[in-house]
């Protein structure tokens, strides 16, 4: 069989006809997972066996660590280490930061009705709300859900709409 199109321009129903395929029977995806001590990719993410690692992904710079890096030097976009092996003064360069110049906090506030956080609480613009927090389950209520079932860490309702027998799960 001869290749006619690249993946970007292939038509619906077309499959890859060359290159290594996942070792799982019937799977045609490209493998990227294998044993940590090997360079041979055997399975795709869906069929990777327990203990296998993503062989093509960048790894933490600490010898022997197979975690993905998220931490790097402030001002840099290059992730070098995982959180466990990050050096003093390094910050998480993978996660989005507050849109205020010089602020390194994670954003949680954005325009109401969107799910995209843009600023931290300190730098949020007027009218912005916490778009990361779960909202009250009562129809039409946009307050933060902090009350839920005992033993759960998931808020379902705000203080105004909480049901009998549920507790503040944030401070439980």
C-alpha atoms as a PDB file:
ATOM      1  CA  UNK A   1       0.000   0.000   0.000  1.00  0.00           C
ATOM      2  CA  UNK A   2       1.332   3.448  -0.894  1.00  0.00           C
ATOM      3  CA  UNK A   3       0.859   6.648   1.109  1.00  0.00           C
ATOM      4  CA  UNK A   4      -1.180   9.301  -0.714  1.00  0.00           C
ATOM      5  CA  UNK A   5      -1.723  12.003   1.919  1.00  0.00           C
ATOM      6  CA  UNK A   6      -0.075  13.421   5.031  1.00  0.00           C
ATOM      7  CA  UNK A   7      -2.102  13.254   8.265  1.00  0.00           C
ATOM      8  CA  UNK A   8      -3.204  16.879   7.920  1.00  0.00           C
ATOM      9  CA  UNK A   9      -4.726  16.380   4.463  1.00  0.00           C
ATOM     10  CA  UNK A  10      -5.956  12.792   4.754  1.00  0.00           C
ATOM     11  CA  UNK A  11      -9.618  12.085   4.088  1.00  0.00           C
ATOM     12  CA  UNK A  12     -12.085  10.553   6.555  1.00  0.00           C
ATOM     13  CA  UNK A  13     -11.542   6.810   7.014  1.00  0.00           C
ATOM     14  CA  UNK A  14      -7.917   6.835   5.819  1.00  0.00           C
ATOM     15  CA  UNK A  15      -5.291   5.125   7.992  1.00  0.00           C
ATOM     16  CA  UNK A  16      -1.516   5.352   8.375  1.00  0.00           C
ATOM     17  CA  UNK A  17       0.102   2.868   5.991  1.00  0.00           C
ATOM     18  CA  UNK A  18       3.730   3.169   7.041  1.00  0.00           C
ATOM     19  CA  UNK A  19       5.692   3.606  10.238  1.00  0.00           C
ATOM     20  CA  UNK A  20       5.560   1.609  13.449  1.00  0.00           C
ATOM     21  CA  UNK A  21       2.146   0.868  14.929  1.00  0.00           C
ATOM     22  CA  UNK A  22       1.034   0.145  18.482  1.00  0.00           C
ATOM     23  CA  UNK A  23       1.657  -3.496  19.486  1.00  0.00           C
ATOM     24  CA  UNK A  24      -1.943  -3.893  20.690  1.00  0.00           C
ATOM     25  CA  UNK A  25      -3.799  -6.126  18.186  1.00  0.00           C
ATOM     26  CA  UNK A  26      -5.864  -4.066  15.761  1.00  0.00           C
ATOM     27  CA  UNK A  27      -4.541  -0.686  16.901  1.00  0.00           C
ATOM     28  CA  UNK A  28      -3.109   1.526  14.157  1.00  0.00           C
ATOM     29  CA  UNK A  29      -1.913   4.416  16.340  1.00  0.00           C
ATOM     30  CA  UNK A  30       1.751   5.362  16.544  1.00  0.00           C
ATOM     31  CA  UNK A  31       3.433   4.017  19.703  1.00  0.00           C
ATOM     32  CA  UNK A  32       5.096   6.384  22.147  1.00  0.00           C
ATOM     33  CA  UNK A  33       5.102   4.364  25.399  1.00  0.00           C
ATOM     34  CA  UNK A  34       7.617   1.751  26.462  1.00  0.00           C
ATOM     35  CA  UNK A  35       9.685   0.500  29.400  1.00  0.00           C
ATOM     36  CA  UNK A  36      11.585   3.227  31.264  1.00  0.00           C
ATOM     37  CA  UNK A  37      14.959   1.561  30.645  1.00  0.00           C
ATOM     38  CA  UNK A  38      14.321   1.139  26.909  1.00  0.00           C
ATOM     39  CA  UNK A  39      14.219   3.422  23.886  1.00  0.00           C
ATOM     40  CA  UNK A  40      11.716   1.202  22.076  1.00  0.00           C
ATOM     41  CA  UNK A  41       8.172   2.567  21.930  1.00  0.00           C
ATOM     42  CA  UNK A  42       5.704  -0.329  21.920  1.00  0.00           C
ATOM     43  CA  UNK A  43       2.228   1.027  22.716  1.00  0.00           C
ATOM     44  CA  UNK A  44       0.082   4.121  22.229  1.00  0.00           C
ATOM     45  CA  UNK A  45      -1.189   6.031  25.295  1.00  0.00           C
ATOM     46  CA  UNK A  46      -4.482   4.103  25.297  1.00  0.00           C
ATOM     47  CA  UNK A  47      -2.818   0.662  25.369  1.00  0.00           C
ATOM     48  CA  UNK A  48       0.305   1.427  27.428  1.00  0.00           C
ATOM     49  CA  UNK A  49       0.866  -1.130  30.169  1.00  0.00           C
ATOM     50  CA  UNK A  50       1.292  -0.250  33.843  1.00  0.00           C
ATOM     51  CA  UNK A  51       4.724   1.223  34.536  1.00  0.00           C
ATOM     52  CA  UNK A  52       5.420   2.254  30.943  1.00  0.00           C
ATOM     53  CA  UNK A  53       6.541   5.829  30.296  1.00  0.00           C
ATOM     54  CA  UNK A  54       6.157   8.258  27.408  1.00  0.00           C
ATOM     55  CA  UNK A  55       9.501   7.808  25.653  1.00  0.00           C
ATOM     56  CA  UNK A  56       9.238  10.805  23.333  1.00  0.00           C
ATOM     57  CA  UNK A  57       8.289  13.340  26.001  1.00  0.00           C
ATOM     58  CA  UNK A  58      10.891  15.497  27.709  1.00  0.00           C
ATOM     59  CA  UNK A  59      11.977  14.178  31.121  1.00  0.00           C
ATOM     60  CA  UNK A  60      12.992  15.863  34.356  1.00  0.00           C
ATOM     61  CA  UNK A  61      16.708  16.781  34.364  1.00  0.00           C
ATOM     62  CA  UNK A  62      17.355  14.812  37.570  1.00  0.00           C
ATOM     63  CA  UNK A  63      19.160  11.525  36.791  1.00  0.00           C
ATOM     64  CA  UNK A  64      16.764   8.565  36.851  1.00  0.00           C
ATOM     65  CA  UNK A  65      13.572  10.636  37.108  1.00  0.00           C
ATOM     66  CA  UNK A  66      10.959   9.831  34.447  1.00  0.00           C
ATOM     67  CA  UNK A  67       8.461  12.582  35.348  1.00  0.00           C
ATOM     68  CA  UNK A  68       7.766  15.436  32.961  1.00  0.00           C
ATOM     69  CA  UNK A  69       9.422  18.769  33.779  1.00  0.00           C
ATOM     70  CA  UNK A  70       7.333  21.779  34.802  1.00  0.00           C
ATOM     71  CA  UNK A  71       9.837  23.932  36.680  1.00  0.00           C
ATOM     72  CA  UNK A  72      12.433  26.297  35.271  1.00  0.00           C
ATOM     73  CA  UNK A  73      14.226  29.543  36.006  1.00  0.00           C
ATOM     74  CA  UNK A  74      12.044  32.634  36.493  1.00  0.00           C
ATOM     75  CA  UNK A  75      11.825  34.550  33.220  1.00  0.00           C
ATOM     76  CA  UNK A  76      12.505  31.429  31.149  1.00  0.00           C
ATOM     77  CA  UNK A  77       9.945  29.315  29.310  1.00  0.00           C
ATOM     78  CA  UNK A  78      12.134  26.198  29.413  1.00  0.00           C
ATOM     79  CA  UNK A  79      10.943  23.531  31.862  1.00  0.00           C
ATOM     80  CA  UNK A  80      13.899  21.581  33.279  1.00  0.00           C
ATOM     81  CA  UNK A  81      12.774  19.705  36.408  1.00  0.00           C
ATOM     82  CA  UNK A  82       9.679  18.175  38.026  1.00  0.00           C
ATOM     83  CA  UNK A  83       8.397  19.785  41.249  1.00  0.00           C
ATOM     84  CA  UNK A  84      10.201  17.224  43.417  1.00  0.00           C
ATOM     85  CA  UNK A  85      13.612  17.941  41.858  1.00  0.00           C
ATOM     86  CA  UNK A  86      13.230  21.661  41.128  1.00  0.00           C
ATOM     87  CA  UNK A  87      16.006  23.897  42.399  1.00  0.00           C
ATOM     88  CA  UNK A  88      15.575  26.800  44.803  1.00  0.00           C
ATOM     89  CA  UNK A  89      14.009  29.824  43.091  1.00  0.00           C
ATOM     90  CA  UNK A  90      12.557  27.865  40.157  1.00  0.00           C
ATOM     91  CA  UNK A  91       8.901  28.384  39.247  1.00  0.00           C
ATOM     92  CA  UNK A  92       6.300  26.376  37.361  1.00  0.00           C
ATOM     93  CA  UNK A  93       6.815  27.622  33.784  1.00  0.00           C
ATOM     94  CA  UNK A  94       4.254  25.271  32.213  1.00  0.00           C
ATOM     95  CA  UNK A  95       1.151  26.645  33.911  1.00  0.00           C
ATOM     96  CA  UNK A  96      -0.499  29.875  32.845  1.00  0.00           C
ATOM     97  CA  UNK A  97       0.366  32.975  34.905  1.00  0.00           C
ATOM     98  CA  UNK A  98      -1.584  36.057  35.958  1.00  0.00           C
ATOM     99  CA  UNK A  99      -1.850  38.605  33.121  1.00  0.00           C
ATOM    100  CA  UNK A 100      -0.515  41.429  35.307  1.00  0.00           C
ATOM    101  CA  UNK A 101       3.068  42.268  34.356  1.00  0.00           C
ATOM    102  CA  UNK A 102       5.557  40.732  36.793  1.00  0.00           C
ATOM    103  CA  UNK A 103       3.015  38.615  38.683  1.00  0.00           C
ATOM    104  CA  UNK A 104       3.847  34.894  38.878  1.00  0.00           C
ATOM    105  CA  UNK A 105       0.623  33.721  40.579  1.00  0.00           C
ATOM    106  CA  UNK A 106      -1.786  31.320  38.875  1.00  0.00           C
ATOM    107  CA  UNK A 107      -4.845  33.061  37.414  1.00  0.00           C
ATOM    108  CA  UNK A 108      -8.298  32.171  38.709  1.00  0.00           C
ATOM    109  CA  UNK A 109     -10.335  35.224  37.685  1.00  0.00           C
ATOM    110  CA  UNK A 110     -11.799  35.882  34.256  1.00  0.00           C
ATOM    111  CA  UNK A 111     -14.785  37.385  32.469  1.00  0.00           C
ATOM    112  CA  UNK A 112     -18.083  36.043  33.759  1.00  0.00           C
ATOM    113  CA  UNK A 113     -19.461  33.334  31.484  1.00  0.00           C
ATOM    114  CA  UNK A 114     -16.039  32.217  30.252  1.00  0.00           C
ATOM    115  CA  UNK A 115     -13.860  29.459  31.606  1.00  0.00           C
ATOM    116  CA  UNK A 116     -10.553  31.165  30.801  1.00  0.00           C
ATOM    117  CA  UNK A 117      -8.776  32.547  33.879  1.00  0.00           C
ATOM    118  CA  UNK A 118      -6.712  35.669  33.167  1.00  0.00           C
ATOM    119  CA  UNK A 119      -5.719  37.232  36.501  1.00  0.00           C
ATOM    120  CA  UNK A 120      -5.067  36.285  40.136  1.00  0.00           C
ATOM    121  CA  UNK A 121      -7.431  37.590  42.857  1.00  0.00           C
ATOM    122  CA  UNK A 122      -5.142  40.546  43.594  1.00  0.00           C
ATOM    123  CA  UNK A 123      -5.029  41.763  39.968  1.00  0.00           C
ATOM    124  CA  UNK A 124      -8.541  40.816  38.792  1.00  0.00           C
ATOM    125  CA  UNK A 125     -10.345  43.596  36.938  1.00  0.00           C
ATOM    126  CA  UNK A 126     -13.691  44.928  38.109  1.00  0.00           C
ATOM    127  CA  UNK A 127     -16.555  42.542  37.285  1.00  0.00           C
ATOM    128  CA  UNK A 128     -14.332  39.466  36.923  1.00  0.00           C
ATOM    129  CA  UNK A 129     -15.258  36.312  38.829  1.00  0.00           C
ATOM    130  CA  UNK A 130     -13.426  33.207  39.961  1.00  0.00           C
ATOM    131  CA  UNK A 131     -13.885  31.022  36.877  1.00  0.00           C
ATOM    132  CA  UNK A 132     -11.923  28.072  38.291  1.00  0.00           C
ATOM    133  CA  UNK A 133     -14.209  27.456  41.281  1.00  0.00           C
ATOM    134  CA  UNK A 134     -17.284  25.223  41.021  1.00  0.00           C
ATOM    135  CA  UNK A 135     -20.581  27.131  40.975  1.00  0.00           C
ATOM    136  CA  UNK A 136     -23.666  26.514  43.110  1.00  0.00           C
ATOM    137  CA  UNK A 137     -25.975  23.815  41.732  1.00  0.00           C
ATOM    138  CA  UNK A 138     -29.113  25.917  42.307  1.00  0.00           C
ATOM    139  CA  UNK A 139     -30.530  27.112  38.941  1.00  0.00           C
ATOM    140  CA  UNK A 140     -29.552  30.720  38.235  1.00  0.00           C
ATOM    141  CA  UNK A 141     -27.081  31.019  41.114  1.00  0.00           C
ATOM    142  CA  UNK A 142     -23.501  31.926  40.249  1.00  0.00           C
ATOM    143  CA  UNK A 143     -22.044  31.851  43.767  1.00  0.00           C
ATOM    144  CA  UNK A 144     -19.212  29.513  44.665  1.00  0.00           C
ATOM    145  CA  UNK A 145     -20.230  26.008  45.811  1.00  0.00           C
ATOM    146  CA  UNK A 146     -18.659  25.269  49.192  1.00  0.00           C
ATOM    147  CA  UNK A 147     -21.312  23.071  50.822  1.00  0.00           C
ATOM    148  CA  UNK A 148     -21.500  19.352  50.137  1.00  0.00           C
ATOM    149  CA  UNK A 149     -22.021  15.911  51.648  1.00  0.00           C
ATOM    150  CA  UNK A 150     -19.974  14.934  54.713  1.00  0.00           C
ATOM    151  CA  UNK A 151     -16.895  12.957  53.671  1.00  0.00           C
ATOM    152  CA  UNK A 152     -16.847  14.593  50.242  1.00  0.00           C
ATOM    153  CA  UNK A 153     -14.428  17.298  49.176  1.00  0.00           C
ATOM    154  CA  UNK A 154     -16.753  18.482  46.429  1.00  0.00           C
ATOM    155  CA  UNK A 155     -18.915  21.567  46.976  1.00  0.00           C
ATOM    156  CA  UNK A 156     -22.417  21.414  45.507  1.00  0.00           C
ATOM    157  CA  UNK A 157     -24.219  24.515  46.813  1.00  0.00           C
ATOM    158  CA  UNK A 158     -23.543  27.997  48.205  1.00  0.00           C
ATOM    159  CA  UNK A 159     -24.477  28.918  51.788  1.00  0.00           C
ATOM    160  CA  UNK A 160     -27.819  30.398  50.666  1.00  0.00           C
ATOM    161  CA  UNK A 161     -28.950  27.266  48.758  1.00  0.00           C
ATOM    162  CA  UNK A 162     -27.406  24.534  50.882  1.00  0.00           C
ATOM    163  CA  UNK A 163     -29.652  21.655  51.791  1.00  0.00           C
ATOM    164  CA  UNK A 164     -30.204  20.225  55.237  1.00  0.00           C
ATOM    165  CA  UNK A 165     -27.417  17.923  56.411  1.00  0.00           C
ATOM    166  CA  UNK A 166     -24.661  19.156  54.123  1.00  0.00           C
ATOM    167  CA  UNK A 167     -21.540  20.840  55.474  1.00  0.00           C
ATOM    168  CA  UNK A 168     -18.921  23.366  54.431  1.00  0.00           C
ATOM    169  CA  UNK A 169     -16.485  20.999  52.685  1.00  0.00           C
ATOM    170  CA  UNK A 170     -13.847  23.671  52.337  1.00  0.00           C
ATOM    171  CA  UNK A 171     -13.337  23.908  56.085  1.00  0.00           C
ATOM    172  CA  UNK A 172     -14.231  20.345  57.088  1.00  0.00           C
END
